[in-house]
Amino acid sequence: MAILCKYTYDPLDRLSTVTPLAQAVANRFYNGEQLMTELHGDRQRTCIRAGAQLLAQQ
């Protein structure tokens, strides 16, 4: 059985890193239960929220 992707979780059982086969690692950062930033190679995605409402994503 081949490994296609490796997942790691933080102590609060949230997905923290995703490592696809032969690709850059994707790191995830949270504020409470909400995903705030995802870094994947040289790309960055940031979410700005007010409560549960997504206001902006860059």
GROMACS .gro file of C-alpha atoms in nm:
model
   58
    1MET     CA    1   0.000   0.000   0.000
    2ALA     CA    2   0.147   0.334  -0.105
    3ILE     CA    3   0.124   0.645   0.111
    4LEU     CA    4  -0.042   0.923  -0.089
    5CYS     CA    5  -0.073   1.189   0.177
    6LYS     CA    6   0.036   1.235   0.540
    7TYR     CA    7  -0.186   1.419   0.789
    8THR     CA    8  -0.089   1.545   1.135
    9TYR     CA    9  -0.315   1.686   1.404
   10ASP     CA   10  -0.258   1.927   1.693
   11PRO     CA   11  -0.340   1.841   2.058
   12LEU     CA   12  -0.695   1.974   2.009
   13ASP     CA   13  -0.750   1.723   1.724
   14ARG     CA   14  -0.746   1.989   1.450
   15LEU     CA   15  -0.575   1.920   1.119
   16SER     CA   16  -0.237   2.098   1.140
   17THR     CA   17  -0.032   1.973   0.843
   18VAL     CA   18  -0.103   1.801   0.514
   19THR     CA   19   0.186   1.653   0.316
   20PRO     CA   20   0.080   1.527  -0.030
   21LEU     CA   21   0.318   1.288  -0.205
   22ALA     CA   22   0.604   1.486  -0.371
   23GLN     CA   23   0.451   1.826  -0.292
   24ALA     CA   24   0.505   2.102  -0.036
   25VAL     CA   25   0.371   2.070   0.316
   26ALA     CA   26   0.054   2.266   0.397
   27ASN     CA   27   0.049   2.410   0.750
   28ARG     CA   28  -0.276   2.525   0.912
   29PHE     CA   29  -0.320   2.773   1.197
   30TYR     CA   30  -0.639   2.820   1.397
   31ASN     CA   31  -0.803   3.072   1.627
   32GLY     CA   32  -1.015   2.852   1.848
   33GLU     CA   33  -1.198   2.618   1.611
   34GLN     CA   34  -1.174   2.846   1.306
   35LEU     CA   35  -0.908   2.811   1.039
   36MET     CA   36  -0.728   3.145   1.012
   37THR     CA   37  -0.418   3.085   0.796
   38GLU     CA   38  -0.297   2.810   0.566
   39LEU     CA   39   0.060   2.807   0.431
   40HIS     CA   40   0.130   2.582   0.133
   41GLY     CA   41   0.474   2.619  -0.021
   42ASP     CA   42   0.506   2.984  -0.124
   43ARG     CA   43   0.128   3.045  -0.107
   44GLN     CA   44  -0.061   3.178   0.193
   45ARG     CA   45  -0.437   3.190   0.253
   46THR     CA   46  -0.572   3.403   0.537
   47CYS     CA   47  -0.934   3.423   0.654
   48ILE     CA   48  -1.077   3.723   0.839
   49ARG     CA   49  -1.393   3.651   1.037
   50ALA     CA   50  -1.645   3.819   1.261
   51GLY     CA   51  -1.778   3.537   1.475
   52ALA     CA   52  -1.877   3.258   1.237
   53GLN     CA   53  -1.915   3.498   0.942
   54LEU     CA   54  -1.633   3.497   0.685
   55LEU     CA   55  -1.559   3.861   0.596
   56ALA     CA   56  -1.257   3.821   0.370
   57GLN     CA   57  -1.018   3.562   0.235
   58GLN     CA   58  -0.684   3.649   0.082
   0.00000   0.00000   0.00000
